[in-house]
Amino acid sequence: HMYLAFGLLAIGGLFGLFQALQRAGVDMYPSLPVVQSYYQGLTLHGVALALEFTFAFSNGFLALAMMRGFRRPMASTLLLWLAFGLGLGGALLAMGTIAANQASVLFTFYPPLQANPIFYCGLVLTVVSTWAVFANQILTVRQWRRESPGRRMPLMAFASLLTYVMWFIASLGVAVEVLVFVLPWSLGVLPGTDPELDRTLFWFTGHPIVYAWLLPAYVSWYTMIPRQVGGRVFSDSLARLVFLVFLLLSIPIGVHHQFEDAGISEEQKAIQAVLTFAFFTPSVVTAFSVMAGLENAGRARGGRGLLGWITRLPWGDPSVAAQLLSMLVFLLGGATGLINASYDVNLVVHNTAFIPGHFHLTVGTAVALSIIGISYWLIPYLTGNALWGRPLALAQAWTWAIGVLIFSRGQIAAGLADLPRRTAVATSAYVPLVPSWAFDNLLTAIGGVVMTISGVLFLLVMVATIGGAAGRAVVEIPIAAEEDLSESRTSIPVLDRVGPWVVATLLLIVVSYGPVFASLLPPNLTSPGFKVW
Ligand code: HAS
Ligand code: CU
């Protein structure tokens, strides 16, 4: 799973460079042998990184976290291999059709843009790969419960399980969209499709998918980083509550991606806007509780004064530095998320470059730079080889963080000056109309180049480490001690029973999405497909 993830990061990152350069008027696409257009490249960039790289990593990492948490193997090695095979097959089909110029529909594949059916089949395989891991988790939990009657689920295994419980429910939206509507439509089995219903089913999944990407990083920030910095979890119960609230609130808020959709009522938008704000809580709790754990560790290492603990953290460890930097950047990612969620302001930033500015701070760094940081111990652990090029790995962490801040500054400023997103704007007739776009787009291009240099450093360190260039080493999976800082010996029973939280989640989904889908049914399957590339 890790090697598949790294291959996808390399391909997706390469097209990220071409996208950033295009912003500054350097159009690589006409000279490329395969991918000939900005929209083809953008689709490849988004699908490879947002849909394939993230799940290839999550599938492998969450299985590892459950094994380490339970101190036992997963129930089925066959299901693990099946998940890998499905993930690899899905990536090849989806990206192959994009490269064959059959699917320039962007990673959200909004109908009525219509791709080749094989593209949709690739996405189906990718989602089913995550279901194979989820099924394996369920079987493993049941076996563990039989072997350990009455024991509380270890936090690392609990967090791993909750991530995919939430994701499984969330994925049902896009499963219905593709299997019931879009795939039969692309095969000609259905005469038309209903773009608004498709979009709403997509965003039923499209918002919580970001937490299926983020929560593996939270598994590391809560249960591994404390060990790596020489500290402890701030509060075991608070961490469990955060993952349960992510289950409860991740899904019923997807309409915040559709504030400008004519087909959804103002009331429904207002309800989901309020729920989106409520949903800010588990991440703010994470900010304070993870920071409390770090501060405690920094002070134990001699940190004095209000902020002295920060410099005492082991910044010389590339795995720690990458993840601490990803947390700091995520503070900005969260702030821009709150701006997006503010209905009135969203009307200003929606569909502008502000949005990619937001999500390169979130999935592009909080997630991607955390995956990189985790890999700095995970690949040595899996291969038994020492990490090669520690100074390069440190340089990689800092250049990624600096690069994304420059990149996002360019995108966010341009977005506030109305630069449209997902548009080959640099080669458009109207780009000279807004002079400020030139400087902002230059920043985006510079930031993109710096991030690409960082990505190359990462892949270099990984290839050399996998090749054993730095010799052998025994590396353990960092796992925080069970005793947390708040020494809350008493476990809170409601935090240990996932079932009632799943029921509450389903009820909240019915309340929040019931009226939305009721207003969109029965479907108007009237729209033909458009291939505009
Ligand atoms: Fe978002 C659009 C709102 C989080 C990804 N988002 C997107 C899109 C993507 C995306 C990909 O409301 C574009 C989709 C498309 O193509 O159209 N987003 C939010 C909100 C949050 C949020 C409220 N987004 C994410 C995460 C993502 C992600 C996470 C990926 C992983 N987003 C939106 C909205 C839109 C949107 C609208 C639609 C815009 C439009 O109009 O199209 C929240 O979950 C954010 C909460 C986060 C925080 C930050 C907590 C900080 C932490 C770090 C702590 C720091 C420490 C420092 C510990 C409150 C936990 C340590 C100290 C040291 C010294 C190191
Ligand atoms: Cu969202």
XYZ file of C-alpha atoms and ligand atoms in Angstrom:
599
model
C 0.000 0.000 0.000
C 2.828 2.438 0.826
C 4.656 1.827 -2.442
C 1.397 2.323 -4.379
C 0.848 5.551 -2.442
C 4.340 6.813 -3.256
C 3.930 6.032 -6.966
C 0.656 7.949 -7.019
C 2.250 10.861 -5.127
C 4.974 11.048 -7.791
C 2.530 11.064 -10.720
C 0.057 13.422 -9.077
C 2.837 15.704 -7.898
C 4.328 15.952 -11.390
C 1.026 17.216 -12.770
C 0.758 19.534 -9.790
C 3.948 21.174 -11.013
C 2.490 21.589 -14.514
C -0.675 23.120 -13.034
C 1.311 25.605 -10.939
C 3.539 26.571 -13.876
C 0.464 27.075 -16.048
C -0.733 29.678 -13.538
C 2.354 31.722 -14.431
C 1.819 31.245 -18.161
C 4.319 28.402 -18.585
C 2.148 25.904 -20.449
C 3.921 22.512 -20.512
C 0.923 20.619 -21.867
C 1.291 21.119 -25.629
C 4.801 19.620 -25.447
C 3.809 16.537 -23.410
C 3.587 13.176 -25.201
C 0.410 11.988 -23.455
C -1.541 14.516 -21.395
C -2.298 17.373 -23.741
C -4.582 19.734 -21.869
C -4.812 21.708 -18.626
C -8.089 19.976 -17.744
C -6.690 16.518 -18.403
C -3.698 17.372 -16.221
C -5.883 18.838 -13.478
C -8.048 15.713 -13.474
C -4.974 13.505 -13.243
C -3.550 15.657 -10.421
C -6.774 15.595 -8.430
C -7.675 11.922 -8.951
C -4.127 10.629 -8.366
C -3.680 12.616 -5.135
C -7.114 13.262 -3.642
C -8.769 9.955 -4.494
C -6.009 7.374 -4.967
C -2.883 8.416 -2.979
C -4.889 9.155 0.165
C -6.769 5.837 0.218
C -3.732 3.751 -0.749
C -2.060 5.158 2.368
C -5.147 4.977 4.620
C -5.823 1.343 3.690
C -2.335 0.274 4.703
C -1.805 2.598 7.648
C -5.162 2.002 9.374
C -4.636 -1.769 9.140
C -1.193 -1.332 10.696
C -2.591 0.918 13.446
C -5.255 -1.672 14.300
C -2.691 -4.484 14.361
C -0.417 -2.456 16.652
C -3.275 -1.308 18.855
C -4.590 -4.847 19.318
C -1.089 -6.412 19.265
C -2.429 -9.060 16.859
C -2.606 -9.569 13.091
C -5.636 -8.491 11.067
C -8.253 -11.234 10.789
C -7.656 -11.787 7.082
C -4.430 -11.348 5.142
C -6.384 -12.251 2.009
C -8.636 -9.205 2.523
C -5.532 -7.038 2.926
C -4.151 -8.279 -0.377
C -7.579 -7.899 -1.975
C -7.679 -4.284 -0.807
C -4.265 -3.690 -2.359
C -5.272 -5.347 -5.649
C -8.499 -3.363 -5.860
C -6.676 -0.136 -5.032
C -4.018 -0.773 -7.675
C -6.611 -1.792 -10.261
C -8.802 1.190 -9.485
C -5.921 3.622 -9.841
C -4.791 2.092 -13.141
C -8.287 2.171 -14.660
C -9.159 5.669 -13.491
C -5.831 7.245 -14.373
C -5.463 5.239 -17.557
C -8.725 6.627 -18.940
C -7.680 10.157 -18.011
C -4.320 9.683 -19.775
C -6.227 8.307 -22.782
C -8.138 11.603 -22.867
C -11.384 9.828 -22.024
C -12.075 11.403 -18.637
C -11.188 15.092 -18.299
C -13.997 15.486 -15.756
C -11.882 16.681 -12.762
C -11.748 14.711 -9.504
C -15.359 15.558 -8.657
C -16.501 14.162 -12.071
C -19.615 16.368 -12.048
C -22.254 15.241 -14.545
C -23.314 16.224 -17.151
C -19.624 15.972 -18.045
C -19.405 12.333 -19.045
C -16.281 10.151 -18.861
C -15.612 6.752 -20.332
C -17.350 4.071 -18.185
C -13.961 2.554 -17.348
C -13.097 5.717 -15.384
C -16.121 5.209 -13.128
C -15.255 1.505 -12.774
C -11.819 2.547 -11.547
C -13.352 4.749 -8.851
C -15.698 1.921 -7.842
C -12.727 -0.424 -7.341
C -10.974 2.212 -5.240
C -13.968 2.583 -2.913
C -14.420 -1.197 -2.714
C -10.746 -1.473 -1.684
C -11.572 0.630 1.387
C -14.622 -1.572 2.085
C -12.317 -4.616 2.058
C -10.179 -2.975 4.758
C -13.303 -2.024 6.721
C -14.632 -5.610 6.560
C -11.244 -6.793 7.785
C -11.403 -4.324 10.665
C -14.851 -5.610 11.709
C -13.653 -9.233 11.649
C -10.524 -8.283 13.600
C -12.480 -6.394 16.276
C -14.774 -9.390 16.737
C -11.842 -11.773 17.086
C -10.109 -9.404 19.512
C -13.273 -9.062 21.620
C -13.464 -12.869 21.886
C -9.792 -13.063 22.902
C -10.008 -10.138 25.358
C -13.439 -10.210 27.004
C -14.273 -7.094 29.004
C -11.139 -5.184 27.928
C -11.451 -1.590 26.662
C -10.459 -1.184 22.990
C -6.951 0.337 22.849
C -7.076 3.931 21.594
C -4.977 3.291 18.442
C -7.279 0.476 17.297
C -10.379 2.472 18.290
C -9.286 5.492 16.233
C -8.437 3.298 13.254
C -11.858 1.604 13.393
C -13.849 4.841 13.810
C -12.156 6.362 10.744
C -13.512 3.661 8.473
C -16.891 3.337 10.226
C -17.445 6.998 9.345
C -16.004 6.538 5.841
C -18.144 3.455 5.071
C -21.377 5.339 5.820
C -20.108 8.394 3.928
C -19.134 6.363 0.854
C -22.729 5.207 0.319
C -23.546 8.564 -1.315
C -21.025 8.262 -4.120
C -21.757 4.531 -4.389
C -25.400 5.298 -5.217
C -24.380 8.160 -7.517
C -22.011 6.010 -9.574
C -23.646 2.563 -9.427
C -27.291 3.643 -9.788
C -26.963 6.710 -12.009
C -23.630 7.745 -13.538
C -22.126 4.389 -14.603
C -25.379 3.100 -16.248
C -25.763 6.553 -17.884
C -22.205 6.387 -19.310
C -22.931 2.863 -20.568
C -26.097 4.064 -22.309
C -28.292 1.926 -20.055
C -29.936 5.093 -18.694
C -31.029 7.705 -21.274
C -30.028 10.657 -19.116
C -28.959 11.724 -15.661
C -29.970 14.316 -13.035
C -26.900 16.515 -12.447
C -28.232 18.156 -9.282
C -29.077 14.830 -7.661
C -25.684 13.457 -8.757
C -23.883 16.448 -7.260
C -25.780 16.153 -3.992
C -25.015 12.440 -3.728
C -21.383 13.270 -4.479
C -21.148 15.880 -1.714
C -22.873 13.517 0.717
C -19.544 11.701 0.372
C -17.389 14.582 -0.811
C -17.206 16.408 2.474
C -16.644 13.459 4.858
C -14.057 12.037 2.439
C -11.766 14.800 3.685
C -11.899 13.251 7.148
C -11.184 9.780 5.756
C -8.033 11.510 4.506
C -7.370 13.502 7.710
C -8.190 11.029 10.486
C -5.213 8.719 9.747
C -3.072 11.811 10.430
C -5.061 12.320 13.649
C -4.316 8.657 14.574
C -0.640 9.596 14.377
C -1.013 12.989 16.110
C -2.966 11.454 19.004
C -1.348 8.045 19.507
C 2.129 8.130 17.942
C 3.508 11.686 18.110
C 3.272 11.738 21.938
C 5.766 8.841 22.037
C 7.963 10.426 19.367
C 8.270 13.676 21.337
C 8.785 11.931 24.676
C 5.373 12.776 26.095
C 1.970 11.246 26.639
C -1.570 11.527 25.270
C -3.238 14.537 26.927
C -6.566 12.766 27.451
C -7.523 9.302 26.198
C -11.236 10.004 26.732
C -11.088 13.314 24.893
C -9.383 11.619 21.951
C -12.138 8.965 21.832
C -14.796 11.663 22.008
C -13.180 13.524 19.063
C -13.293 10.432 16.829
C -16.903 9.738 17.856
C -17.931 13.330 17.063
C -16.206 12.995 13.687
C -18.421 9.943 13.104
C -21.510 11.875 14.204
C -21.003 15.150 12.338
C -18.806 14.482 9.283
C -21.606 13.475 6.963
C -24.728 15.657 7.469
C -22.961 18.848 6.313
C -21.938 18.211 2.682
C -24.315 20.880 1.358
C -21.712 23.477 2.398
C -20.141 22.644 -0.970
C -23.412 23.571 -2.656
C -24.339 26.955 -1.216
C -24.675 28.274 -4.754
C -26.691 25.368 -6.086
C -30.112 26.557 -7.215
C -31.667 23.171 -6.550
C -31.323 23.210 -2.749
C -33.483 25.389 -0.482
C -32.115 28.207 1.672
C -33.441 26.463 4.781
C -31.464 23.300 4.047
C -28.353 25.313 3.322
C -28.754 27.223 6.597
C -29.192 24.018 8.618
C -26.060 22.451 7.133
C -24.112 25.696 7.505
C -24.867 25.679 11.246
C -23.934 22.002 11.525
C -20.682 22.783 9.684
C -19.818 25.357 12.326
C -20.683 22.851 15.055
C -18.339 20.496 13.303
C -15.460 22.859 13.815
C -15.367 21.681 17.425
C -13.607 18.302 17.191
C -10.740 19.865 15.263
C -10.387 22.776 17.683
C -10.434 20.251 20.547
C -7.722 18.382 18.660
C -5.699 21.570 18.330
C -5.745 22.182 22.069
C -5.360 18.611 23.272
C -2.553 17.699 20.856
C -0.862 20.995 21.680
C -1.238 20.267 25.424
C 0.509 16.937 24.949
C 3.302 18.628 23.000
C 3.668 21.380 25.570
C 3.924 18.840 28.373
C 6.656 16.995 26.475
C 8.481 20.222 25.626
C 8.465 21.300 29.275
C 9.652 17.865 30.371
C 12.605 18.455 28.030
C 13.443 21.723 29.781
C 11.201 24.197 27.968
C 10.672 27.390 30.026
C 8.374 30.415 29.715
C 5.217 30.699 27.666
C 6.594 29.282 24.417
C 9.974 27.817 25.398
C 8.533 24.309 25.127
C 8.247 24.665 21.356
C 11.965 24.756 20.586
C 12.592 21.857 23.001
C 10.533 19.480 20.859
C 12.690 17.071 18.802
C 12.658 19.152 15.595
C 15.759 17.206 14.441
C 13.620 14.116 13.862
C 12.235 14.431 10.303
C 9.115 12.439 11.206
C 8.327 14.833 14.069
C 9.298 18.003 12.182
C 7.115 17.095 9.173
C 4.094 16.429 11.368
C 4.514 19.476 13.604
C 4.800 21.658 10.505
C 1.713 20.004 9.015
C -0.179 20.829 12.240
C 0.890 24.465 12.127
C -0.145 24.778 8.473
C -3.452 23.088 9.326
C -4.250 26.006 11.627
C -4.486 28.098 8.444
C -6.324 25.276 6.656
C -8.917 25.325 9.399
C -9.268 29.083 9.338
C -9.881 29.087 5.578
C -12.335 26.223 6.083
C -14.314 28.405 8.475
C -14.326 31.172 5.872
C -15.625 28.697 3.280
C -18.354 27.616 5.668
C -19.509 31.186 6.286
C -22.441 31.289 3.911
C -22.189 34.920 2.840
C -18.428 34.823 2.419
C -18.702 31.537 0.594
C -20.638 33.351 -2.109
C -17.463 35.410 -2.645
C -14.896 32.590 -2.561
C -16.843 29.679 -4.095
C -15.351 28.450 -7.399
C -12.426 30.843 -7.061
C -8.750 30.023 -6.518
C -9.407 30.595 -2.790
C -10.706 27.014 -2.603
C -7.557 25.262 -3.876
C -5.704 27.678 -1.585
C -7.716 26.167 1.293
C -7.295 22.558 0.345
C -3.577 22.626 -0.321
C -3.272 23.689 3.317
C -5.569 20.845 4.389
C -5.306 17.725 2.235
C -2.215 19.107 0.510
C -0.306 19.552 3.771
C -2.103 18.522 6.970
C -2.660 15.146 5.290
C 0.118 14.832 2.710
C 2.941 16.180 4.899
C 1.736 13.998 7.796
C 1.810 10.944 5.493
C 5.365 11.908 4.565
C 6.305 12.386 8.228
C 4.818 9.015 9.181
C 6.735 7.383 6.302
C 10.020 8.532 7.855
C 9.600 5.878 10.566
C 7.151 3.557 8.789
C 9.341 2.620 5.815
C 12.370 1.903 8.062
C 10.018 -0.187 10.255
C 8.637 -2.144 7.278
C 11.982 -2.647 5.494
C 14.336 -2.976 8.494
C 16.513 -0.338 6.798
C 17.726 2.829 8.494
C 16.345 6.113 7.169
C 18.745 7.421 4.532
C 19.507 11.170 4.216
C 18.061 12.563 7.471
C 19.272 16.119 6.643
C 17.537 15.862 3.262
C 14.381 14.616 4.965
C 14.461 17.598 7.307
C 15.007 19.942 4.376
C 12.081 18.243 2.654
C 9.722 18.904 5.585
C 10.587 22.599 5.757
C 10.528 23.195 2.018
C 7.086 21.585 1.765
C 5.715 23.831 4.516
C 7.327 26.977 3.063
C 6.312 26.035 -0.475
C 2.667 25.492 0.394
C 2.476 28.785 2.292
C 3.735 30.637 -0.806
C 1.485 28.572 -3.079
C -1.630 29.108 -0.973
C -0.916 32.811 -0.469
C -0.973 33.158 -4.255
C -4.143 31.129 -4.707
C -6.036 32.714 -1.823
C -5.217 36.305 -2.788
C -6.031 35.642 -6.434
C -9.262 33.956 -5.368
C -10.292 37.011 -3.370
C -9.644 38.985 -6.573
C -12.065 36.657 -8.396
C -9.556 34.395 -10.172
C -11.691 31.377 -11.115
C -10.533 27.917 -10.033
C -10.294 24.931 -12.386
C -9.722 27.248 -15.347
C -6.775 27.464 -17.760
C -6.743 31.131 -16.920
C -3.123 31.850 -17.853
C -3.853 31.221 -21.501
C -7.169 33.084 -21.476
C -7.918 36.395 -23.173
C -9.185 37.984 -19.968
C -6.153 37.350 -17.718
C -4.699 40.874 -18.354
C -7.917 42.391 -16.986
C -6.868 41.967 -13.363
C -3.207 42.994 -12.991
C -2.961 41.686 -9.398
C -3.519 38.167 -10.674
C -0.032 38.214 -12.275
C 1.804 38.545 -8.942
C -0.520 36.088 -7.186
C -0.143 33.546 -9.995
C 3.630 33.986 -9.873
C 3.547 33.150 -6.151
C 1.446 30.078 -6.909
C 3.989 28.960 -9.501
C 6.963 29.610 -7.185
C 5.243 27.781 -4.322
C 4.413 24.890 -6.634
C 8.026 24.592 -7.763
C 9.271 24.627 -4.151
C 6.737 21.911 -3.219
C 7.871 19.857 -6.205
C 11.520 20.103 -5.125
C 10.380 18.949 -1.691
C 8.461 16.047 -3.207
C 11.535 14.965 -5.178
C 13.610 15.036 -1.975
C 11.026 12.819 -0.277
C 10.976 10.256 -3.055
C 14.804 10.273 -3.145
C 14.989 9.594 0.613
C 12.375 6.832 0.296
C 14.027 5.081 -2.659
C 17.446 5.173 -0.966
C 15.976 3.939 2.327
C 14.066 1.106 0.640
C 17.284 0.253 -1.206
C 19.115 -0.051 2.127
C 21.612 2.731 1.366
C 21.932 3.549 5.055
C 22.247 -0.024 6.300
C 19.956 -1.959 8.592
C 18.092 -0.696 11.649
C 15.387 -1.929 13.986
C 12.600 0.667 14.199
C 9.504 0.263 16.359
C 6.010 1.616 15.688
C 5.765 4.608 18.040
C 2.794 4.073 20.353
C 1.965 6.375 23.236
C 1.790 4.965 26.763
C -1.733 4.007 27.872
C -1.523 6.317 30.910
C -2.616 9.742 29.710
C -1.749 13.087 31.264
C -5.180 13.634 32.754
C -4.790 10.290 34.556
C -8.516 9.712 34.153
C -8.553 6.144 35.440
C -12.296 5.936 35.013
C -13.288 5.112 31.462
C -16.562 6.678 30.352
C -18.783 3.782 29.150
C -20.606 5.839 26.489
C -17.244 6.359 24.741
C -16.685 2.635 24.405
C -19.882 1.628 22.635
C -19.800 2.592 18.951
C -23.281 1.227 18.152
C -25.359 3.998 19.752
C -23.171 6.619 18.037
C -23.800 4.961 14.655
C -27.553 5.088 15.308
C -27.318 8.772 16.279
C -25.288 9.427 13.111
C -27.902 7.790 10.893
C -30.702 9.749 12.603
C -28.817 13.041 12.115
C -28.256 12.175 8.452
C -32.000 11.567 7.988
C -32.818 14.897 9.654
C -30.174 16.816 7.720
C -30.289 15.158 4.306
C -33.837 13.729 4.291
C -35.505 16.987 3.155
C -32.660 17.662 0.685
C -33.063 14.355 -1.124
C -36.865 14.493 -0.812
C -36.757 17.759 -2.781
C -34.609 16.146 -5.473
C -36.640 12.963 -5.947
C -37.921 11.510 -8.198
C -34.793 12.042 -10.337
C -35.088 13.920 -13.646
C -32.999 11.598 -15.772
C -33.046 14.008 -18.700
C -29.502 15.325 -19.139
C -27.386 13.861 -21.912
C -23.622 13.481 -21.386
C -21.155 16.150 -22.512
C -17.586 15.509 -23.587
C -16.232 19.061 -23.828
C -12.531 18.224 -24.145
Fe -12.507 21.985 3.366
C -13.781 22.785 0.241
C -15.003 23.824 4.858
C -11.462 20.949 6.494
C -10.476 19.615 1.902
N -12.177 21.353 1.460
C -12.799 21.823 0.315
C -12.262 21.137 -0.852
C -11.360 20.202 -0.381
C -11.320 20.361 1.066
C -10.564 19.186 -1.210
O -17.677 25.075 4.105
C -12.632 21.432 -2.310
C -13.555 20.407 -2.875
C -13.824 20.820 -4.321
O -13.011 20.457 -5.195
O -14.778 21.570 -4.549
N -13.079 22.366 5.279
C -14.101 23.167 5.689
C -14.155 23.220 7.144
C -13.172 22.402 7.606
C -12.503 21.852 6.439
C -15.111 24.028 7.993
N -11.213 20.606 4.038
C -10.940 20.309 5.356
C -9.990 19.216 5.458
C -9.726 18.833 4.162
C -10.498 19.705 3.297
C -9.475 18.641 6.764
C -8.856 17.787 3.640
C -8.146 16.949 4.377
N -14.041 23.098 2.687
C -15.001 23.725 3.453
C -16.042 24.304 2.589
C -15.696 24.003 1.294
C -14.457 23.258 1.374
C -17.264 25.075 2.991
C -16.496 24.366 0.007
C -15.948 25.623 -0.584
C -16.669 25.882 -1.910
O -17.436 26.827 -1.939
O -16.461 25.106 -2.866
C -12.873 22.106 9.071
O -12.913 20.720 9.295
C -11.551 22.690 9.500
C -11.278 22.414 10.961
C -9.826 22.553 11.246
C -9.308 23.320 12.267
C -7.834 23.397 12.448
C -7.392 22.587 13.650
C -5.924 22.587 13.768
C -5.208 21.512 14.216
C -3.715 21.618 14.299
C -3.368 22.103 15.671
C -2.008 22.694 15.745
C -1.130 22.283 16.643
C 0.134 23.051 16.688
C -1.372 21.150 17.562
C -10.150 24.027 13.259
C -5.838 20.266 14.694
C 1.199 22.332 17.408
C 2.194 23.308 17.911
C 3.440 23.298 17.467
C 4.428 24.226 18.054
C 3.848 22.410 16.313
Cu -16.480 20.176 2.977
